[in-house]
Coordinates of C-alpha atoms in Angstrom, one line a residue:
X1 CA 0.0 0.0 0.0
X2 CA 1.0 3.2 -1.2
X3 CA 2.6 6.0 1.9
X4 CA 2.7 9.8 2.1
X5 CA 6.3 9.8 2.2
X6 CA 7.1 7.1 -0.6
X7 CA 4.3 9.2 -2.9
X8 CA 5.6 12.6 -1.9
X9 CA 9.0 11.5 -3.0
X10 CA 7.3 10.0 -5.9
X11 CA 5.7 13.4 -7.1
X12 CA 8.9 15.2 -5.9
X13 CA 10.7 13.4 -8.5
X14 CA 8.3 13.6 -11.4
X15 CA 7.9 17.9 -10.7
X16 CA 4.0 16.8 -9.7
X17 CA 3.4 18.3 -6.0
X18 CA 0.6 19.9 -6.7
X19 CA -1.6 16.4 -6.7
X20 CA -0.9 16.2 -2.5
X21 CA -1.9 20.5 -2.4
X22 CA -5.4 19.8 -0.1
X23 CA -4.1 16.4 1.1
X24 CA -4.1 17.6 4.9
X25 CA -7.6 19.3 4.0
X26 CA -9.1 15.2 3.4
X27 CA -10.4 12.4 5.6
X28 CA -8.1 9.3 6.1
X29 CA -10.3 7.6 3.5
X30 CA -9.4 10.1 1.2
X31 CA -6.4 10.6 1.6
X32 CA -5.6 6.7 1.2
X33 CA -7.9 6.3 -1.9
X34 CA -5.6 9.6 -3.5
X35 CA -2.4 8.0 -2.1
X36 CA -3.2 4.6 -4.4
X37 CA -4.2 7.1 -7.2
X38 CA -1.3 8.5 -7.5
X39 CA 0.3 5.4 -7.3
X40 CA -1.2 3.9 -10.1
X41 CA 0.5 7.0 -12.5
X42 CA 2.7 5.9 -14.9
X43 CA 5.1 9.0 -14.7
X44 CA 7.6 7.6 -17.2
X45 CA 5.3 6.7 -19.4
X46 CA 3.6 10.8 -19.3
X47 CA 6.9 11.3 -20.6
X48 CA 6.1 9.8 -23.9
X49 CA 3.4 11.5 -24.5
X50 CA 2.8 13.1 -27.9
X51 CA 6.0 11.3 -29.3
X52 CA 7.0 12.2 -33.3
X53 CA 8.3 10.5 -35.6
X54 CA 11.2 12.2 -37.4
X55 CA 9.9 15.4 -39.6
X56 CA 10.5 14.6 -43.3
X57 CA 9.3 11.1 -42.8
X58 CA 9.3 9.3 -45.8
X59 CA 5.8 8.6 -46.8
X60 CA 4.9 5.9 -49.3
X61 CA 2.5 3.7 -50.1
X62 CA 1.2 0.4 -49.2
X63 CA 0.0 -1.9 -52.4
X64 CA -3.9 -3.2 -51.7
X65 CA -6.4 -5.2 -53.7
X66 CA -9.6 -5.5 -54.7
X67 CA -12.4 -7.6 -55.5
X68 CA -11.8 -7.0 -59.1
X69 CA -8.2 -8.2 -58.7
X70 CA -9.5 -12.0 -58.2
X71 CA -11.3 -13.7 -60.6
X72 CA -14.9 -15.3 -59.4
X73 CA -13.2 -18.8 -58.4
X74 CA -10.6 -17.4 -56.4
X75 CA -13.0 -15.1 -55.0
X76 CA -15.1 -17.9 -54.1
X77 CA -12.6 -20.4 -52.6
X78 CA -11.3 -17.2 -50.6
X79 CA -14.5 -17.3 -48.9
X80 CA -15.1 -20.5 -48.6
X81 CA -11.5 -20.6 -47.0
X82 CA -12.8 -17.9 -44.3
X83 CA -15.7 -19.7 -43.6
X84 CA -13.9 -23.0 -42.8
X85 CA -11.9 -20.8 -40.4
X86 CA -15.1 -19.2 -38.3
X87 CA -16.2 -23.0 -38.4
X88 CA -13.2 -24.2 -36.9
X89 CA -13.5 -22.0 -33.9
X90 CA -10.3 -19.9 -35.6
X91 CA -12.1 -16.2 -35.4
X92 CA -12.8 -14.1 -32.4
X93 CA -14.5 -10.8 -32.4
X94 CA -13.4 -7.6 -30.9
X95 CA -15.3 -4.1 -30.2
X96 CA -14.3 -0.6 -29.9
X97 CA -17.7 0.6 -28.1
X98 CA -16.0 2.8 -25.4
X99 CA -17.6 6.0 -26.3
X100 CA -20.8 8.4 -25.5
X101 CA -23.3 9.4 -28.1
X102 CA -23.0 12.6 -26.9
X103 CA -22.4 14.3 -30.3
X104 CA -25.0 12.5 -31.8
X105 CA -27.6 13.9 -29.4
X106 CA -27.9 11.0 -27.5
X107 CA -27.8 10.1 -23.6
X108 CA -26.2 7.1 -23.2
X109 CA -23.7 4.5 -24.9
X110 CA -22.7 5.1 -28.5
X111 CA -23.8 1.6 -29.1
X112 CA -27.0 2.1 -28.0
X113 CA -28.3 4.7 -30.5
X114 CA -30.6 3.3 -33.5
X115 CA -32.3 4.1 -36.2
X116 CA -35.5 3.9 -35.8
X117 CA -36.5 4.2 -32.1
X118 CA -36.1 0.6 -31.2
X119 CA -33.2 -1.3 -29.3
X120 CA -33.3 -3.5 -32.1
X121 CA -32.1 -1.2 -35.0
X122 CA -29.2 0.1 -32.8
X123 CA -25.0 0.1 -33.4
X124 CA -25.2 -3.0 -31.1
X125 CA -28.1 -5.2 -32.2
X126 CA -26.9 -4.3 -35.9
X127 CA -24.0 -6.3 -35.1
X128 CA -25.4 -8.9 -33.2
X129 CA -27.0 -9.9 -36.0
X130 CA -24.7 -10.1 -38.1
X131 CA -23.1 -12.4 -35.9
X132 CA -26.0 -14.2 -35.7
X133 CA -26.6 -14.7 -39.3
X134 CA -22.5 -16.2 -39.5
X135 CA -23.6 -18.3 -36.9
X136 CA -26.4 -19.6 -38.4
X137 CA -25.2 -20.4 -41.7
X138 CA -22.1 -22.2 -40.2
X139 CA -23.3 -24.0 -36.9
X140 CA -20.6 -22.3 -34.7
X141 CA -20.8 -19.9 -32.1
X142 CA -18.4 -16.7 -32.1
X143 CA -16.9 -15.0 -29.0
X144 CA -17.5 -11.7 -29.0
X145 CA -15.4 -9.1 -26.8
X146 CA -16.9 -6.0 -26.8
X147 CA -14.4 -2.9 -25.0
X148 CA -16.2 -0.3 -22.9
X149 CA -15.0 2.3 -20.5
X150 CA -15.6 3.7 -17.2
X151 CA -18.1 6.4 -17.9
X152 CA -20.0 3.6 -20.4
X153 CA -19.8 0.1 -18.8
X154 CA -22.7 0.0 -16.7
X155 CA -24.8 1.1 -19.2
X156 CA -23.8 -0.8 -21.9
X157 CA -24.0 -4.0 -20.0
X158 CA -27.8 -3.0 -19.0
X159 CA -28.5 -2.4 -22.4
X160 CA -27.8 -5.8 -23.3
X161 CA -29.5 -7.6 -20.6
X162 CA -32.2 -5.7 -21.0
X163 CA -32.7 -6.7 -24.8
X164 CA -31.5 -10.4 -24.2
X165 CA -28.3 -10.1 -25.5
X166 CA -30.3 -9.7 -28.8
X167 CA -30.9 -13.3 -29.5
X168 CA -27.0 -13.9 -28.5
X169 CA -25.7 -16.3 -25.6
X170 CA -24.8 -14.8 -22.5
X171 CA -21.7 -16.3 -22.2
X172 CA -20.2 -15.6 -25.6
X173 CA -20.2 -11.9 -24.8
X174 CA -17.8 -10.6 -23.0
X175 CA -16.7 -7.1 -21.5
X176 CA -13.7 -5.2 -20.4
X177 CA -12.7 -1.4 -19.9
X178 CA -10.4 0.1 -21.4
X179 CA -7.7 1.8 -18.8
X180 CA -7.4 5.7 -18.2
X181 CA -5.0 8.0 -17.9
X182 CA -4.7 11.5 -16.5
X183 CA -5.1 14.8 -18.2
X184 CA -2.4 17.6 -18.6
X185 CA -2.4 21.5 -18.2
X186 CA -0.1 23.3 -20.4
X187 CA 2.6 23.0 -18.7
X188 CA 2.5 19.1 -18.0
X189 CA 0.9 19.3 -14.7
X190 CA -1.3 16.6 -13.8
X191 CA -5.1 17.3 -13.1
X192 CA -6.9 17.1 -10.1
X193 CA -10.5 16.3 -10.5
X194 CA -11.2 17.7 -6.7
X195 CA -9.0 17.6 -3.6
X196 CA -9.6 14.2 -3.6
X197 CA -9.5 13.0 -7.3
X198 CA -7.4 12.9 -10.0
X199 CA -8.9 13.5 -13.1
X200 CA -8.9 10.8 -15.5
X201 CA -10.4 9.9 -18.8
X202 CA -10.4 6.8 -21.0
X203 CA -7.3 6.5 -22.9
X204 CA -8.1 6.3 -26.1
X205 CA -8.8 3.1 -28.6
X206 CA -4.7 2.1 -28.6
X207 CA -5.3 1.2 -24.4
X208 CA -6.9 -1.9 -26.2
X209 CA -4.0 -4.4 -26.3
X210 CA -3.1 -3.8 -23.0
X211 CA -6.6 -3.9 -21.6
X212 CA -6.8 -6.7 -23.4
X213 CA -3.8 -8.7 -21.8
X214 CA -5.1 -7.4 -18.5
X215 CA -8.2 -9.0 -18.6
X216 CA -6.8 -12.4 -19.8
X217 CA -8.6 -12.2 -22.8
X218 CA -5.5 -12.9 -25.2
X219 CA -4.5 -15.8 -22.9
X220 CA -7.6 -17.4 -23.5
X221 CA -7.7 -16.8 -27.1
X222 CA -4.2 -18.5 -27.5
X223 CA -5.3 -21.2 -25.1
X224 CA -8.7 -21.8 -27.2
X225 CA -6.0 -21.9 -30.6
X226 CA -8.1 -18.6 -32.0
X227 CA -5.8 -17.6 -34.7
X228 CA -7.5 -13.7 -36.0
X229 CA -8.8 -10.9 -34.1
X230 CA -12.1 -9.5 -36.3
X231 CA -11.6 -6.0 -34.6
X232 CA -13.8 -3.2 -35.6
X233 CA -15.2 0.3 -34.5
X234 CA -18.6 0.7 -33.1
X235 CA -19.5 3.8 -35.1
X236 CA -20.1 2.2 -38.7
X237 CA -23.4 1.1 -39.1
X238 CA -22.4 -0.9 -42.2
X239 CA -19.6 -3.1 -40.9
X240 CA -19.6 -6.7 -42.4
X241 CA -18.7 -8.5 -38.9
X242 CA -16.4 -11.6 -38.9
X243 CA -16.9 -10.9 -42.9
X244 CA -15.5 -14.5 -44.4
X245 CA -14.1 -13.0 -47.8
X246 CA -12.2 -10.8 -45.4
X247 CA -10.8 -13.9 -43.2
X248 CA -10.1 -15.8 -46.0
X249 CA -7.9 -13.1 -47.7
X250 CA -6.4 -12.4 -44.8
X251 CA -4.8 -16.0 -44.2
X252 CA -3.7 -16.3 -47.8
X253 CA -2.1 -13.3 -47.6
X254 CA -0.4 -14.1 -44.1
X255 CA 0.3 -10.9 -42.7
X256 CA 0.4 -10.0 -39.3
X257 CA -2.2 -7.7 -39.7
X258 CA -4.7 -7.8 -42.8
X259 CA -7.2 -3.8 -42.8
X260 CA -10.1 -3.2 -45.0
X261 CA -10.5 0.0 -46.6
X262 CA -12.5 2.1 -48.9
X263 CA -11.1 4.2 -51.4
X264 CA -11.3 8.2 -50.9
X265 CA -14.2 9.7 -52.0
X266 CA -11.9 12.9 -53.5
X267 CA -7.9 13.1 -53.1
X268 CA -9.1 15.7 -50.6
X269 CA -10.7 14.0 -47.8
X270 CA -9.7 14.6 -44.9
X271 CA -8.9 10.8 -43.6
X272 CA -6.5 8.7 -42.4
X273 CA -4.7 6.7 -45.2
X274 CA -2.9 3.4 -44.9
X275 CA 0.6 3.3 -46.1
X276 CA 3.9 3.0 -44.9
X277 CA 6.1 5.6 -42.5
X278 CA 9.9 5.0 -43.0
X279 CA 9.0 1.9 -44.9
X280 CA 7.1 0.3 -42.0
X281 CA 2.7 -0.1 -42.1
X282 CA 1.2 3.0 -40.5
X283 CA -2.1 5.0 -40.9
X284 CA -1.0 7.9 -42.5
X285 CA -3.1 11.0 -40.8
X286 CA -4.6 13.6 -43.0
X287 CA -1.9 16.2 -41.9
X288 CA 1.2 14.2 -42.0
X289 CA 0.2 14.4 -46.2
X290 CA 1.3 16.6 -48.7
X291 CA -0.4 18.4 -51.5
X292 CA 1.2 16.1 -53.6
X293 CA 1.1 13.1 -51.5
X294 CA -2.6 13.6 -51.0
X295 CA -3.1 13.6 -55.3
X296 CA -1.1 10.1 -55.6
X297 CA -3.4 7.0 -56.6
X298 CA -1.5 4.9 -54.8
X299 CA -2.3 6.6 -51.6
X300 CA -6.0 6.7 -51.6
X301 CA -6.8 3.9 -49.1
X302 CA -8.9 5.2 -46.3
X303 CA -8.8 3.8 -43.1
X304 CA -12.2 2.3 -42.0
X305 CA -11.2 0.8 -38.4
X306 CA -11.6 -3.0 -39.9
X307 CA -8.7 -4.8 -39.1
X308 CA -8.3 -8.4 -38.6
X309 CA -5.3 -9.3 -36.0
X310 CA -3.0 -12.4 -35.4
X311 CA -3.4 -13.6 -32.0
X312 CA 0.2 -14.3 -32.2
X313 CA 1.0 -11.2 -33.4
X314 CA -1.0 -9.7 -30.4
X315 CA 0.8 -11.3 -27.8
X316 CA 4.0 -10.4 -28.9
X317 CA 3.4 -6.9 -29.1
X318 CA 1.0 -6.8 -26.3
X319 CA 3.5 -5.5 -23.9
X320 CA 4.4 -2.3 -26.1
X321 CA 4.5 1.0 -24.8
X322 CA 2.5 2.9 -27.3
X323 CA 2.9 6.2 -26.9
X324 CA 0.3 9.0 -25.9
X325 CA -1.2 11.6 -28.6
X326 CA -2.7 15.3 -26.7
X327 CA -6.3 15.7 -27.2
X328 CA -7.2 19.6 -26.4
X329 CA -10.2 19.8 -24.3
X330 CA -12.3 21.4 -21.5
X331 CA -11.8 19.6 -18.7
X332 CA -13.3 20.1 -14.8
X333 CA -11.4 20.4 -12.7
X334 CA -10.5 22.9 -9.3
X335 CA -8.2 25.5 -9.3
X336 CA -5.5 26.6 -6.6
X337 CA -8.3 27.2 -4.0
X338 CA -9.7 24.4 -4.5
X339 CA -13.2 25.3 -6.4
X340 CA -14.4 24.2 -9.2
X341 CA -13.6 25.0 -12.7
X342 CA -16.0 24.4 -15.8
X343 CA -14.0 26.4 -18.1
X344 CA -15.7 27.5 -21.6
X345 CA -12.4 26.8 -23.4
X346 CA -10.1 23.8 -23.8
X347 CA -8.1 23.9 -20.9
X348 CA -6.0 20.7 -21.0
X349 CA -4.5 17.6 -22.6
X350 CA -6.1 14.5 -22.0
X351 CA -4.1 11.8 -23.6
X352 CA -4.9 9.0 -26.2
X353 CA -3.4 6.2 -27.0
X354 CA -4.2 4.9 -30.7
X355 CA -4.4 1.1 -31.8
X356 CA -3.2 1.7 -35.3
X357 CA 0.5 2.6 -33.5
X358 CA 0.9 -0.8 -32.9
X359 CA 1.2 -1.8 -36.3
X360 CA 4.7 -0.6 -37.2
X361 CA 5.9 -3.5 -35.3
X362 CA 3.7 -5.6 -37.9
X363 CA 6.6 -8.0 -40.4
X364 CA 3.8 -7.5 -43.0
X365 CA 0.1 -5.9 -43.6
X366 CA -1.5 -7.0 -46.4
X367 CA -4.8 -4.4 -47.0
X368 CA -8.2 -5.2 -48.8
X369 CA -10.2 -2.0 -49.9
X370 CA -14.2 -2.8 -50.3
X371 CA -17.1 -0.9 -51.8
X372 CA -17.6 2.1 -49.6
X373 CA -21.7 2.2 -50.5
X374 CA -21.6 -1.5 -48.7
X375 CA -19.3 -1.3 -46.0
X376 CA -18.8 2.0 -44.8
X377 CA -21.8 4.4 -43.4
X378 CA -19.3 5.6 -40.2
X379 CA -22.3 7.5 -38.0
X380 CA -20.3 10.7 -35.5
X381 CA -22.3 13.6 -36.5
X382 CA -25.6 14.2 -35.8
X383 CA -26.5 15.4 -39.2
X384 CA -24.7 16.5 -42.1
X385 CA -21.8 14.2 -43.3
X386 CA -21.2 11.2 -41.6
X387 CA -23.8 11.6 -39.4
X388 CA -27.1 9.2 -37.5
X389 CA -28.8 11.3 -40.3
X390 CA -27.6 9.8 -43.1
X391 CA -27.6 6.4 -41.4
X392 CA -31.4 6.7 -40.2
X393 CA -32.2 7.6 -44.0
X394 CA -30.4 4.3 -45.2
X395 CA -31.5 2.2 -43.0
X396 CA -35.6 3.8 -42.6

């Protein structure tokens, strides 16, 4: 158990006093749970937060293929190959579903919100049956791991019990949180929430892996011989889940990591593009591009968040230290006096860790880009572009 002087000497260290300021001012319940808080703070790891790669990075692309690459026979045996591999027990399924639907105008679970005013038309029954249907047509079942966080777990699990686990087996669904970490002024200090709290926040899709391994989830996938990771985002209301074409691709191709993605609607969109930094697999952000860059044919494969992993690849990397990215936002928290601050502007840095830094370490990535119209209808605006909108007119 964590003491004053061990976590003063800690914070002396690290330049972060100002997390014990109102510690005399607390009960000794309080001041214990804040002692183990601190504790839990990664301080070296704050230090890698926001790392760059060199400037000038040399940018290229990634080669990816099509449908219209194979004829109809491979096509076929490709999927025929993926669906021997669900059958066999082979394919797990993981879910980013950690977020609010907050800028969708909805209270509650990103997951939860649906298209037509019934828990059965929403991001998570979509999926379910999806799953479902695989099921169905290939007598198996299909774990499914679905990541929440803190401010989302309770609800999300409700949700589910409440609906039956929409036709699913309770005990092939499984949760876990993703971890947090605290938030930064400015100047690097770290947040207090109150005088008793430090503030913290999920961090980020990229605490995955580690959350993960924490749980014992990629022990048990090893130990059940699961050999891909179907890993996907919550927000597209189009996502083929466990998609057999994809799987079987995927093993032919033997990468470490295999991504689906949809070719840029115009050079200029503003996405993420897979390619290669310094001549190793990276999702190439929007910014990092040049004019030029962003005209080249070859880099005009948008990442869509479909990714299907190596279990052994997984564990391998599991233990990485991926580094943090700032996030600039408002954040509550108390000021020298100790009252409460609900600032109007972005005063601080919560940090973010994201998954697609993991695969750099990948030997090889092999990428399949899909029929937008089909597979991709992403749903984080309200209305507008990419928005429950456009979704709710699709799918009503």
């Amino acid at each position: 158990m964590a003491t004053y002087e061990t976590i003063k000497q800690k914070l002396e260290t690290n330049k972060q006093e100002q997390l014990l300021h109102f510690y005399e001012q607390l009960n000794e319940e309080e001041q214990r749970d804040l002692l183990n808080q601190i504790e839990q703070i990664d301080f070296d790891q704050l230090e890698t937060a926001n790392q760059k790669d060199e400037e000038n990075a040399r940018i290229t692309a990634l080669p990816s293929h099509t449908t219209e690459m194979f004829s109809p026979e491979e096509l076929t045996k490709m999927r025929e190959h993926g669906c021997s591999l669900i059958a066999d027990g082979k394919v797990a399924i993981v879910l980013l579903a950690g977020g609010q639907g907050t800028r969708l105008g909805h209270d509650g679970p990103k997951g939860t919100v649906n298209m037509d005013g019934s828990p059965e038309t929403s991001l998570f029954a979509l999926q379910a049956k999806r799953i479902q249907a695989l099921q169905h047509e290939m007598n198996t079942t299909l774990s499914w791991y679905i990541m929440t966080s803190p401010i989302n777990d309770d609800a999300t699990k409700a949700f589910f019990h409440d609906n039956q686990y929409f036709g699913l087996n309770r005990d092939q669904v499984t949760f876990f949180q993703q971890e947090v970490s605290p938030a930064l002024t400015p100047d690097g200090k770290v947040m207090l929430a109150d005088k008793a709290t430090v503030f913290q926040a999920p961090n980020g899709n990229g605490g995955v892996f580690a959350s993960m391994q924490k749980a014992g989830i990629l022990a048990k996938l090893q130990s059940t011989n699961i050999k891909w990771i179907f890993f996907n985002n919550i927000d597209n209301a189009l996502v083929q889940v466990a998609d057999p074409l994809f799987i079987g691709y995927a093993d032919q191709q033997g990468a470490d990591i295999s991504s689906k993605s949809v070719k840029k609607a115009e050079p200029g969109e503003k996405v993420g593009v897979l390619g290669q930094r310094n001549g190793k697999p990276s999702v190439i952000e929007y910014s990092e591009l040049t004019e030029e860059q962003r005209q080249q044919p070859e880099l005009q494969d948008a990442n869509i968040g479909i990714h299907l992993f190596k279990v052994d690849f997984l564990e391998q990397t599991a233990n990485r230290v991926l580094p943090y990215h700032f996030a600039h936002k408002k954040i509550a928290t108390i000021d020298e006096q100790g009252v409460a601050v609900h600032p109007a502007e972005p005063n601080g840095y919560k940090l973010e860790k994201f998954y697609f830094d993991v695969f750099p370490y990948a030997s090889k990535m092999s990428i399949f880009q899909v029929d937008r119209a089909n597979e991709f209808l992403p749903v984080k605006n309200k209305t507008g572009k990419d928005s429950l909108e456009e979704a709710k007119e699709r799918f009503n």
